[in-house]
Short mmCIF file of C-alpha atoms in Angstrom, two decimals:
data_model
loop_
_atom_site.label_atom_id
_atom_site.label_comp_id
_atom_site.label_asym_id
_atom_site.label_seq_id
_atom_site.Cartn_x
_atom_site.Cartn_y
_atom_site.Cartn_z
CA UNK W 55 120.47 101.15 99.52
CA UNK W 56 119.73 97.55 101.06
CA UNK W 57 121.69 94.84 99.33
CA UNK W 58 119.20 92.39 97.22
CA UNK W 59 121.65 90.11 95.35
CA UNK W 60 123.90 90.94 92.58
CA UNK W 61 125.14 94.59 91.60
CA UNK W 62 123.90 94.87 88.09
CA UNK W 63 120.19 94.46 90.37
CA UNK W 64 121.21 96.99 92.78
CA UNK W 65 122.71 99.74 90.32
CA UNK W 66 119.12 99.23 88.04
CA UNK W 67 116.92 99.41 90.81
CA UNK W 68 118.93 102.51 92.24
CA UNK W 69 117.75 104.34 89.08
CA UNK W 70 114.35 103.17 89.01
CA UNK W 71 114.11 104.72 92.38
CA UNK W 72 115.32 107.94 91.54
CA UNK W 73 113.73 108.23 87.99
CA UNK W 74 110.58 106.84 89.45
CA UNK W 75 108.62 110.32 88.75
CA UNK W 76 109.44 110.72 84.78
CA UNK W 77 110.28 106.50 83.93
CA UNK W 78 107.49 105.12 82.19
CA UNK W 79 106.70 101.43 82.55
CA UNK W 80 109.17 99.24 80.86
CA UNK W 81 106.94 96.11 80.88
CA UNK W 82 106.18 96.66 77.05
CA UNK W 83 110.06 97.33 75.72
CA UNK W 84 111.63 95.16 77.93
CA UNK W 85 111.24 91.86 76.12
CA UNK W 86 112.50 88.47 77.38
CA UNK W 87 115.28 86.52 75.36
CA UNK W 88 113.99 83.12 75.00
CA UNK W 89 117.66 81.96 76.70
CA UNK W 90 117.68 83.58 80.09
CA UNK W 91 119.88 83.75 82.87
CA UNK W 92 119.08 84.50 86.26
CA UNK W 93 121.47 88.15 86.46
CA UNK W 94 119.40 88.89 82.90
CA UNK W 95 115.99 87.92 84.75
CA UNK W 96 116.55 89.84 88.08
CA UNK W 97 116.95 92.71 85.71
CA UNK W 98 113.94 92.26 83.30
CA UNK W 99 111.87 91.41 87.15
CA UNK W 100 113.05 95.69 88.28
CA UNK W 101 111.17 96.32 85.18
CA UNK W 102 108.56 94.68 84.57
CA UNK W 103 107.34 92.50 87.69
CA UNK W 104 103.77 94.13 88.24
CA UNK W 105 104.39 93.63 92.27
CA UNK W 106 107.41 96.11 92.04
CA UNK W 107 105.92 98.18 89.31
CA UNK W 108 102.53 98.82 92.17
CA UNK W 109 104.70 99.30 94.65
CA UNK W 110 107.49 101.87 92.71
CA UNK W 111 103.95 104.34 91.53
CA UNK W 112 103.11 103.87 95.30
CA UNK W 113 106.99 105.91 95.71
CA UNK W 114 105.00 108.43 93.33
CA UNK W 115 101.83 108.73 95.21
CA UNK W 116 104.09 109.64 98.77
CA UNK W 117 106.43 112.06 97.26
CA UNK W 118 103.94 113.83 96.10
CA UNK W 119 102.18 113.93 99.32
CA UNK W 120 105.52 115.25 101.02
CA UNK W 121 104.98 117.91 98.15
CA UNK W 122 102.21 118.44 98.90
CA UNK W 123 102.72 118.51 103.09
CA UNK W 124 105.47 121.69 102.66
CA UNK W 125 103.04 123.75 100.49
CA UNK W 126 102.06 126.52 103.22
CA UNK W 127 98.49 127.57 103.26
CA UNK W 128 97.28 129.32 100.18
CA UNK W 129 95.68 133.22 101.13
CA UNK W 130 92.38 133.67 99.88
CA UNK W 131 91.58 136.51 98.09
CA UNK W 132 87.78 137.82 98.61
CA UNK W 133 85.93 140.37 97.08
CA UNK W 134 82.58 141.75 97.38
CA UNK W 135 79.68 144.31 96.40
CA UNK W 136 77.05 144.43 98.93
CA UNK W 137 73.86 146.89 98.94
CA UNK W 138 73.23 147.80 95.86
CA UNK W 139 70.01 149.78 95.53
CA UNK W 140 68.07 148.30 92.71
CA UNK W 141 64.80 150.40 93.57
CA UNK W 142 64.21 153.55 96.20
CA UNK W 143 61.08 155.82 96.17
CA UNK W 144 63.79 158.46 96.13
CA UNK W 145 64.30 160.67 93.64
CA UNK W 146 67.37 160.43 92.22
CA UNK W 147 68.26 157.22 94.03
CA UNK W 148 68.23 154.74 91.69
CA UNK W 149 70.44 153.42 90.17
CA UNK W 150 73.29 154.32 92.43
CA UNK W 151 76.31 152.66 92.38
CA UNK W 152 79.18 154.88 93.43
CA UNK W 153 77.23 157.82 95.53
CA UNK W 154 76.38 158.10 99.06
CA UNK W 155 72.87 158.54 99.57
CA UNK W 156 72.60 160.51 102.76
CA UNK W 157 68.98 159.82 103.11
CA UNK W 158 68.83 156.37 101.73
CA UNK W 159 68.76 153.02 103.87
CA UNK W 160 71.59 151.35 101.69
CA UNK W 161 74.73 152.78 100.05
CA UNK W 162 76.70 150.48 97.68
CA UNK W 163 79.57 148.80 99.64
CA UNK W 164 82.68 147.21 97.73
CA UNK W 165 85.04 145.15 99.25
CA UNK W 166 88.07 143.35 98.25
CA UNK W 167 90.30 141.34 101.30
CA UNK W 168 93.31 139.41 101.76
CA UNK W 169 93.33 136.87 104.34
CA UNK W 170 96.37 135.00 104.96
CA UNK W 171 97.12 132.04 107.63
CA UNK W 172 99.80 132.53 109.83
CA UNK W 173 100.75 128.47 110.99
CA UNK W 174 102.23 128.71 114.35
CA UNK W 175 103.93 125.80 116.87
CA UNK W 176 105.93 124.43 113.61
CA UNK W 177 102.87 122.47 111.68
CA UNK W 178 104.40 122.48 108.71
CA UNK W 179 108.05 121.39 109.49
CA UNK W 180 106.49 118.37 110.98
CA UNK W 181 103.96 117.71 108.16
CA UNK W 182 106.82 117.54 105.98
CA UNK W 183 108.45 114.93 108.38
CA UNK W 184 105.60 112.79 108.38
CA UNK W 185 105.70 112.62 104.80
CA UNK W 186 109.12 112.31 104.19
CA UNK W 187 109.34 109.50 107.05
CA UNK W 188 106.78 107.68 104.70
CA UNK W 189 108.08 108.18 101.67
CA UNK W 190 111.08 106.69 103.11
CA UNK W 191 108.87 103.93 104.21
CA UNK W 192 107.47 103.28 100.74
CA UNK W 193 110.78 103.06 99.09
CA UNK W 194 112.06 100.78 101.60
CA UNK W 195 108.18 98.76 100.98
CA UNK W 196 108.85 98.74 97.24
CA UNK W 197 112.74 97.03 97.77
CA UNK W 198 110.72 94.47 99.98
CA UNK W 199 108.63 93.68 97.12
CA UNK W 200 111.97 93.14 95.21
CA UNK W 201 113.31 91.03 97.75
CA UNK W 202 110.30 88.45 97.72
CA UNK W 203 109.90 88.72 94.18
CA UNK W 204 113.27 88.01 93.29
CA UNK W 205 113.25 85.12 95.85
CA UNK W 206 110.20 83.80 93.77
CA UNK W 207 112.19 84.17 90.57
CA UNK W 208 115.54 82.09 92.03
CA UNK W 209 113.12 79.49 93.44
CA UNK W 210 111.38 78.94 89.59
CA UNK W 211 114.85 79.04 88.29
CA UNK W 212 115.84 76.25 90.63
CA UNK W 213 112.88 74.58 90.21
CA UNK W 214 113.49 74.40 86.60
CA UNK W 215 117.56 73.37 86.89
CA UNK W 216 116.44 70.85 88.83
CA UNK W 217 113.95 69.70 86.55
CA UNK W 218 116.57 69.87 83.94
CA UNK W 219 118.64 68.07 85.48
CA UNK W 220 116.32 64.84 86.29
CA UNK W 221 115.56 65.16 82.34
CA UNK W 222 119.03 64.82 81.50
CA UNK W 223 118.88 61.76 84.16
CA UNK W 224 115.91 60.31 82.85
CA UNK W 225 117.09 60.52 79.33
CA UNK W 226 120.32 58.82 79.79
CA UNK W 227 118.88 55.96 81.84
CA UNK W 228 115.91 55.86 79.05
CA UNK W 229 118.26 55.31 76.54
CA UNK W 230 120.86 52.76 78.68
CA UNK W 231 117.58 50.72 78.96
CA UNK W 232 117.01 50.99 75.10
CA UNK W 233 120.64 49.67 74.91
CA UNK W 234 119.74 47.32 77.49
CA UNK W 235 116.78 46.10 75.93
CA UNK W 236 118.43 45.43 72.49
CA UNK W 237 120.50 43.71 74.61
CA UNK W 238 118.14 41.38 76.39
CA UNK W 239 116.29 40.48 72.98
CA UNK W 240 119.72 38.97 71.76
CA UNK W 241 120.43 37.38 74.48
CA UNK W 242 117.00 35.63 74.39
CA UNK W 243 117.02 35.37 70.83
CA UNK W 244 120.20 33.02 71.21
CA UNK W 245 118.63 31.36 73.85
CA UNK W 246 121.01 32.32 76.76
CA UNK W 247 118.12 33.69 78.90
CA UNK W 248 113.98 33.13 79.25
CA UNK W 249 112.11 35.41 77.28
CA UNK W 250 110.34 36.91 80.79
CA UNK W 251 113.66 38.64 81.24
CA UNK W 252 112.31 40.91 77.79
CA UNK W 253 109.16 41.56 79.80
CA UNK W 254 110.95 42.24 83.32
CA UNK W 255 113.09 44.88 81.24
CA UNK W 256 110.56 46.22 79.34
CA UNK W 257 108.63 46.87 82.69
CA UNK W 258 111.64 48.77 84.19
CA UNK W 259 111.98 51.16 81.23
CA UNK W 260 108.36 52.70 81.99
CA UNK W 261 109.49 54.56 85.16
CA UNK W 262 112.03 56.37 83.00
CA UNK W 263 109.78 56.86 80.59
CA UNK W 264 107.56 58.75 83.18
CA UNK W 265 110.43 60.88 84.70
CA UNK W 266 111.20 61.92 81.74
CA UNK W 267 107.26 62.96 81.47
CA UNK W 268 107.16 64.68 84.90
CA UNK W 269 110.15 66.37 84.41
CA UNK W 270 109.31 67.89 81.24
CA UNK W 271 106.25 68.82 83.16
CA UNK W 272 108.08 70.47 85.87
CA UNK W 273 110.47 72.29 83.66
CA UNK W 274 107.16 73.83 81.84
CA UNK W 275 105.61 74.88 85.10
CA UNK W 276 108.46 76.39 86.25
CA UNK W 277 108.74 78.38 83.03
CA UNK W 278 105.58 79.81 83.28
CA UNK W 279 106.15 81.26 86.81
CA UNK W 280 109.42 82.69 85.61
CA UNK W 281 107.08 84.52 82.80
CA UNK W 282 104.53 85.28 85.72
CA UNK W 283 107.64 87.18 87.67
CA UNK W 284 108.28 88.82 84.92
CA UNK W 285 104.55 90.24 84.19
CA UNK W 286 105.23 88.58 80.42
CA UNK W 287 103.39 86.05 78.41
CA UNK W 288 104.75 83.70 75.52
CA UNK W 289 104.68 86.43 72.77
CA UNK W 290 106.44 88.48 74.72
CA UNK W 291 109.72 86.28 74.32
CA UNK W 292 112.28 87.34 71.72
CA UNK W 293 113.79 84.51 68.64
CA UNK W 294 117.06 86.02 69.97
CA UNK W 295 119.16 87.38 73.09
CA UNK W 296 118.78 90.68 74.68
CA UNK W 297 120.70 93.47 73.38
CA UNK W 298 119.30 96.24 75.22
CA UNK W 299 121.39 98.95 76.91
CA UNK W 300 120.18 98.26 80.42
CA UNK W 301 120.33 94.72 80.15
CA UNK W 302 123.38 92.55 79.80
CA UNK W 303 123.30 89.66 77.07
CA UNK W 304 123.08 86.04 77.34
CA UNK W 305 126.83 84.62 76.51
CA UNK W 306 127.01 80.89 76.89
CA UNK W 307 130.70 80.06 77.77
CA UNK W 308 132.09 76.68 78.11
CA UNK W 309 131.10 74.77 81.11
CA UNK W 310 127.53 76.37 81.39
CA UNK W 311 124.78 73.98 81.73
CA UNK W 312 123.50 73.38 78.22
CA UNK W 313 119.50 72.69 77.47
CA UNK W 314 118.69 69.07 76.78
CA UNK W 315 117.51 68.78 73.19
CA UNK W 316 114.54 68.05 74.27
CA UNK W 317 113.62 71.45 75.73
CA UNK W 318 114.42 72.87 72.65
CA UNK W 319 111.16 73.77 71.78
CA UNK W 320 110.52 75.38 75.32
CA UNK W 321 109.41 78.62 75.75
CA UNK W 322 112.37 79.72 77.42
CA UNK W 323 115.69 78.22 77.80
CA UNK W 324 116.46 78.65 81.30
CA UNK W 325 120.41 78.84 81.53
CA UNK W 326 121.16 78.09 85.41
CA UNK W 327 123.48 75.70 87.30
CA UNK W 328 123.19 75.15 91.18
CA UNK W 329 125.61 77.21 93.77
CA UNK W 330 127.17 74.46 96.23
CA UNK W 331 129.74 77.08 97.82
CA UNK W 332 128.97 77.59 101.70
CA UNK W 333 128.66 80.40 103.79
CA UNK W 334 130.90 82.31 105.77
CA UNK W 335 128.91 84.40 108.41
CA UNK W 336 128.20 82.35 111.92
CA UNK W 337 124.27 82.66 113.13
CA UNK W 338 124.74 86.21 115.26
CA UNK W 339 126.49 87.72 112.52
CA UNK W 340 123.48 86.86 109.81
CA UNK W 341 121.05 87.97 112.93
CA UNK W 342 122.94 91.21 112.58
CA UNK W 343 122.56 91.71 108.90
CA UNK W 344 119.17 90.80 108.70
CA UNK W 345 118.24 93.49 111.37
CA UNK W 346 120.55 95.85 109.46
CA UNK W 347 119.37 95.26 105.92
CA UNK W 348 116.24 93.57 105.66
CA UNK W 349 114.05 96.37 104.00
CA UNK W 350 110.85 95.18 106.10
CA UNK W 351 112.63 96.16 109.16
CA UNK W 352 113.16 99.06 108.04
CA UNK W 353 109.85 100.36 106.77
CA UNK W 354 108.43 99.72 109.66
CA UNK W 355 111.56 101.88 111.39
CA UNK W 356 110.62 104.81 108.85
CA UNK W 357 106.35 104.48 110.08
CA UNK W 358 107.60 104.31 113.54
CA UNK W 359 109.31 107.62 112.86
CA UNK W 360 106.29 109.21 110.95
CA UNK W 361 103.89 108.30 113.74
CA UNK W 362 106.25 110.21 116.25
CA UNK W 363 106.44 113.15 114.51
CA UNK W 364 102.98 112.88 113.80
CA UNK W 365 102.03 113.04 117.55
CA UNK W 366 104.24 115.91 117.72
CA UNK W 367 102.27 117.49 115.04
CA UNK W 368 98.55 116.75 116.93
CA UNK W 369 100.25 118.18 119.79
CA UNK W 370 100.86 121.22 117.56
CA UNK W 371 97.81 121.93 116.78
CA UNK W 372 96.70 122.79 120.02
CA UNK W 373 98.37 126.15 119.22
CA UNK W 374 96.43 128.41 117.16
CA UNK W 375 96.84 129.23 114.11
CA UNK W 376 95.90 133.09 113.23
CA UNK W 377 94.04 134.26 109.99
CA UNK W 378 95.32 137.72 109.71
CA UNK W 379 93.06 139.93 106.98
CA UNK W 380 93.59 142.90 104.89
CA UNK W 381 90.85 144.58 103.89
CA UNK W 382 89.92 147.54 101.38
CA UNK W 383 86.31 149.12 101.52
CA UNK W 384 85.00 151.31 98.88
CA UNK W 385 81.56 153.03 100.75
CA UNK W 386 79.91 155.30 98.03
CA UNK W 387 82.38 157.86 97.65
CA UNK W 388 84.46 156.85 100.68
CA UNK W 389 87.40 154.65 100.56
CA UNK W 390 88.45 152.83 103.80
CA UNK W 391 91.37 150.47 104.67
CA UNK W 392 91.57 147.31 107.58
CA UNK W 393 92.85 144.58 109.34
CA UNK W 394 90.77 141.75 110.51
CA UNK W 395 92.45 139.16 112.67
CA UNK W 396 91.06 135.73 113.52
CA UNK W 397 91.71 133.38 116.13
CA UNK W 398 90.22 129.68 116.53
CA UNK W 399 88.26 129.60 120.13
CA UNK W 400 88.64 125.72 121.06
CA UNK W 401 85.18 125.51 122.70
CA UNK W 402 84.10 122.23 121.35
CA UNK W 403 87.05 120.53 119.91
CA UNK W 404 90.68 121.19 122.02
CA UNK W 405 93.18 118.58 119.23
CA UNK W 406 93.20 116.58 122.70
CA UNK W 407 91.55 113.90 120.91
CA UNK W 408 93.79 113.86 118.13
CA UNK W 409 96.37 113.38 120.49
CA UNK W 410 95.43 110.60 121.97
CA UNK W 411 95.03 108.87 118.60
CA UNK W 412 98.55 110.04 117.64
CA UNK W 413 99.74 108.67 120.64
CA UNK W 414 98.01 105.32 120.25
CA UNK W 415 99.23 105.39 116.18
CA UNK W 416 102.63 105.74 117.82
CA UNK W 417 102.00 102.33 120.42
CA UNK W 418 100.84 100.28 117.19
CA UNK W 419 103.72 101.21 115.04
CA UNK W 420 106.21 100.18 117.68
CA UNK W 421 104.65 96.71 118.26
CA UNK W 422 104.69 96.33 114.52
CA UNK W 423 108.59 97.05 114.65
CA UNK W 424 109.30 94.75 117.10
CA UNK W 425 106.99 92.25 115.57
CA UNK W 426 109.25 93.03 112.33
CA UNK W 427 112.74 93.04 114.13
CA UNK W 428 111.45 89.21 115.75
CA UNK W 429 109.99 88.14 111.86
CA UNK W 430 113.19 88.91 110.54
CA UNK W 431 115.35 87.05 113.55
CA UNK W 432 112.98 84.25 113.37
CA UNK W 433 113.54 83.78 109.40
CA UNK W 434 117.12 83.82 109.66
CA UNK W 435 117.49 80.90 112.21
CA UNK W 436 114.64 78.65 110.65
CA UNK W 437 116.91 79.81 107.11
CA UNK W 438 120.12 78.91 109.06
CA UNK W 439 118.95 75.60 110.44
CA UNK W 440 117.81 74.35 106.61
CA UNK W 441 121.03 75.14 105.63
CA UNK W 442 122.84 73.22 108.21
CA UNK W 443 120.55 70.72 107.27
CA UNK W 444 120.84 70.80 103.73
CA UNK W 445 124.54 71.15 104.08
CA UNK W 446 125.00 67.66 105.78
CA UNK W 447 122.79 66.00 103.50
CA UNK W 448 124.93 67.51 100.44
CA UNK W 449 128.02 66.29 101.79
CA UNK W 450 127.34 62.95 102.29
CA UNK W 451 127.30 62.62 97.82
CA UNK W 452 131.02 63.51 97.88
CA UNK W 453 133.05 62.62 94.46
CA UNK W 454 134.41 59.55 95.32
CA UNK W 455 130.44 58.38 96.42
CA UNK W 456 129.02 59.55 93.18
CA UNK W 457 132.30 57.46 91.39
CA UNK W 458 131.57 54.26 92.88
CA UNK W 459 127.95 54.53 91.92
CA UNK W 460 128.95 55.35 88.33
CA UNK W 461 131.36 52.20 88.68
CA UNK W 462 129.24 49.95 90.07
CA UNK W 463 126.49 50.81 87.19
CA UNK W 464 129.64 50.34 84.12
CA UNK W 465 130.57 47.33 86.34
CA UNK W 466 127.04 45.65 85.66
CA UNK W 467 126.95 46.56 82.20
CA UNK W 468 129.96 44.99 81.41
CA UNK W 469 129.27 42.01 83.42
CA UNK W 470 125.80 41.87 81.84
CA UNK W 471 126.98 42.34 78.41
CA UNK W 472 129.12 39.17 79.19
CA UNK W 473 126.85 36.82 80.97
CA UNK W 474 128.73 37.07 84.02
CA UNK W 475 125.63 38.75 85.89
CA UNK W 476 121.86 38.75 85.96
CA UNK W 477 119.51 40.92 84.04
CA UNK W 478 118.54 41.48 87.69
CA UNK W 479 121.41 42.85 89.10
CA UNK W 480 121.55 44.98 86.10
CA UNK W 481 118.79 46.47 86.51
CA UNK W 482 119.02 46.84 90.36
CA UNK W 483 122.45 48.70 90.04
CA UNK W 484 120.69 51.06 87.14
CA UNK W 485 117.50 51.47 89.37
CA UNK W 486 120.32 52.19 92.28
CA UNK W 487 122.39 55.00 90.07
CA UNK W 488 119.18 56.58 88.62
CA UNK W 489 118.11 56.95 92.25
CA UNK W 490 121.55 57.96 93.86
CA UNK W 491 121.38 60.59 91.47
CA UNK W 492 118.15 61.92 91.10
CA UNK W 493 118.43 62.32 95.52
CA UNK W 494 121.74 64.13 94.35
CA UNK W 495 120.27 66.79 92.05
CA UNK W 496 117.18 66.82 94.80
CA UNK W 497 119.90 67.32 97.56
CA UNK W 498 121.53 70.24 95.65
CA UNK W 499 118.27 72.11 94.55
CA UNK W 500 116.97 71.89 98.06
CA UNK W 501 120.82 73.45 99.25
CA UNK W 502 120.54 75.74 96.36
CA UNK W 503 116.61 76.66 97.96
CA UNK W 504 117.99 77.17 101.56
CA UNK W 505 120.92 79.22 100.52
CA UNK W 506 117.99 81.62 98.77
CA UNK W 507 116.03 81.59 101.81
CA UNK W 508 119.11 82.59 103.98
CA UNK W 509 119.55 85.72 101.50
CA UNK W 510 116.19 86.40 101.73
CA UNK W 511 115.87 85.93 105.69
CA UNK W 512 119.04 88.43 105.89
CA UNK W 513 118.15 91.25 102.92
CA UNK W 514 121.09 90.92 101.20
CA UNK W 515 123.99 88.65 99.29
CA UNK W 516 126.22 86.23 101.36
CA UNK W 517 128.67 85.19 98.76
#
């Protein structure tokens, strides 16, 4: 089993592999909580994302066929009644069915045969192998269709923390500005300042006021393609939380991130905080896993296999199979017994041909591993170099960075509030927080991103 992520994923998609011939589709029973957590939605995704659900009846469709490739021939069973006299100038002669005629042209002839294929040089050994190779090949294509899909789900969710996140910003500053209008109105009320300093302010507040816009829109969007992952629409979503079996509950603990009141009314409450923790494994060592785990590397290791033995099969078939007969013959009174045996005369058509195509299968699959094998190394060191990157960039808004920003912005309020400052420098050392910190949240969503893409490039969990 290739590692995806966490093991609640891996021990759910284990049995929807094995019970893949008698599950039914669980996109209909399997509702969505309206709070949702990403473990919860990596779950409700190995049951209901249509991607993995086309992929898991594909599963069905090849173990069948592998069925179907061990059968061995079926005999065919033939019977006959051949001249029957239906009119003779005879006397006597007609109708005859049973009797021998002596002086007729035609006696009734009844025959009833077994014939029964003898497969020689192994053709069914290796049919089976083929099969089996690719049903291998599909189960390791339908855990590539979780790996993307799931990727697709963590981006949404991060996509919709982060847009959280600048809502909670946007909010707070929103509301500072309120304060700081109130404020300003005094102020010019008593005549300490010009009342342009009520317009300046009043200008200021509308790019909060549109963050707070765009990042309700964001959250939204982000919602939707969590739905889309999970093949769901809005009536789908449950009042409450999950309390299926399969499917662990939603169990907000102290700490979690909690939903601005604002997104209340959401469709779905998306409960998800960022991951800042690095990773351990050097470059060669992710290199490794990703050629050891990636499930696309290996599907394309399982064809490579099937197109081998599949050239040995063409090259079986240049032996011939015989069709061996047994035969019972019922001639008027006369009852007769016989063995017919058949052997395929490769006058027109030798298998070389098939050979050759085997062969050239065989070529294409190999260049499609290596083109796999270099896909997967390629990933992991554009993955590795993002995270570098976004690893620098995260550490330069260390704690005691982030507490001088939120000093400097009490600072100015306090000075402001006293007359000892501008309105200016107010608002520049908001406009400078609100900006620190929305890069911040940007700087660990895009860390968050590149630590998803790293999983991805490698197949499995890091952490």
């Amino acid at each position: 089993m290739f590692k995806i992520g966490h093991s609640h994923v891996l021990a759910a998609l284990g049995a929807f592999i094995v019970l893949a011939p008698h599950a039914e589709p669980q996109s209909a029973s399997s509702s969505v909580p309206r709070r949702l957590t990403l473990p919860l939605a990596e779950n409700l995704l190995i049951a209901r994302n249509l991607s993995v659900l086309a992929a898991r009846y594909q599963i069905e469709v090849n173990r069948a066929a592998r069925l179907i490739a061990s059968y061995k021939p079926n005999p065919v069973l033939t019977a006959g009644a051949e001249q029957i006299p239906f009119y003779s100038p005879l006397p006597g002669s007609f109708p005859r069915f049973y009797k021998t005629n002596p002086d007729a042209g035609a006696n009734p002839v009844y025959t009833l045969r077994i014939d029964n294929i003898w497969e020689r040089g192994g053709k069914r050994e290796l049919r089976t192998a083929v099969a089996d190779e690719q049903l291998q090949a599909s189960e390791a294509q339908m855990l590539d269709a979780v790996r993307t899909q799931i990727f697709q789900l963590r981006r949404a969710f991060t996509a919709a923390t982060l847009a959280r996140e600048n809502l909670k910003l946007a909010e707070t500053s929103e509301q500072q500005y309120a304060q700081t209008q109130t404020l300003t109105q005094a102020k010019v009320d008593q005549g300490d300042i010009p009342r342009v300093e009520l317009y300046r302010v009043g200008a200021g507040r509308l790019q909060y006021q549109q963050a707070v816009l765009q990042a309700r829109t964001a959250y939204d969007g982000a919602v939707r393609d969590v739905l889309n992952l999970l093949g769901a629409r809005e009536q789908d979503i449950q009042g409450g939380i999950a309390q299926a079996a399969d499917l662990q509950p939603v169990t907000l603990r102290t700490g979690e991130p909690q939903i601005p009141d604002s997104l209340r009314n959401a469709a779905l409450e998306i409960i998800n905080d960022f991951d800042d923790s690095p990773v351990g494994q050097s470059l060669s060592e992710l290199r490794s896993m990703a050629l050891s785990r990636r499930p696309d590397v290996a599907a394309a290791r399982h064809l490579l296999a099937s197109t081998d033995n599949a050239m040995q099969l063409a090259q079986a078939q240049r032996t011939r199979d015989v069709d061996i007969g047994y035969e019972y013959q019922r001639v008027g009174n006369d009852h007769s017994a016989g063995v017919v045996l058949q052997v395929p005369l490769f006058l027109h058509n030798d298998q070389r041909a098939a050979f050759t195509q085997a062969e050239a299968q065989k070529r294409a699959a190999e260049a499609q591993l290596k083109q796999a094998e270099l896909q997967a190394i390629t990933d992991v060191e554009k993955a590795y170099q993002s995270y570098l990157s976004a690893r620098r960039i995260l550490d330069l808004y260390g704690t005691e960075n982030l507490s001088q920003l939120e000093r400097l912005r009490t600072v100015a309020n306090v000075s402001y509030r006293e007359g000892a400052s501008s309105l200016f420098e107010l608002l520049d050392a908001q406009r400078a927080y609100s900006a620190a910190m929305t890069a911040y949240y940007q700087a660990r969503s895009d860390y968050q991103l590149n630590l998803w893409e790293l999983e991805q490039a490698t197949g499995g969990a890091l952490r």
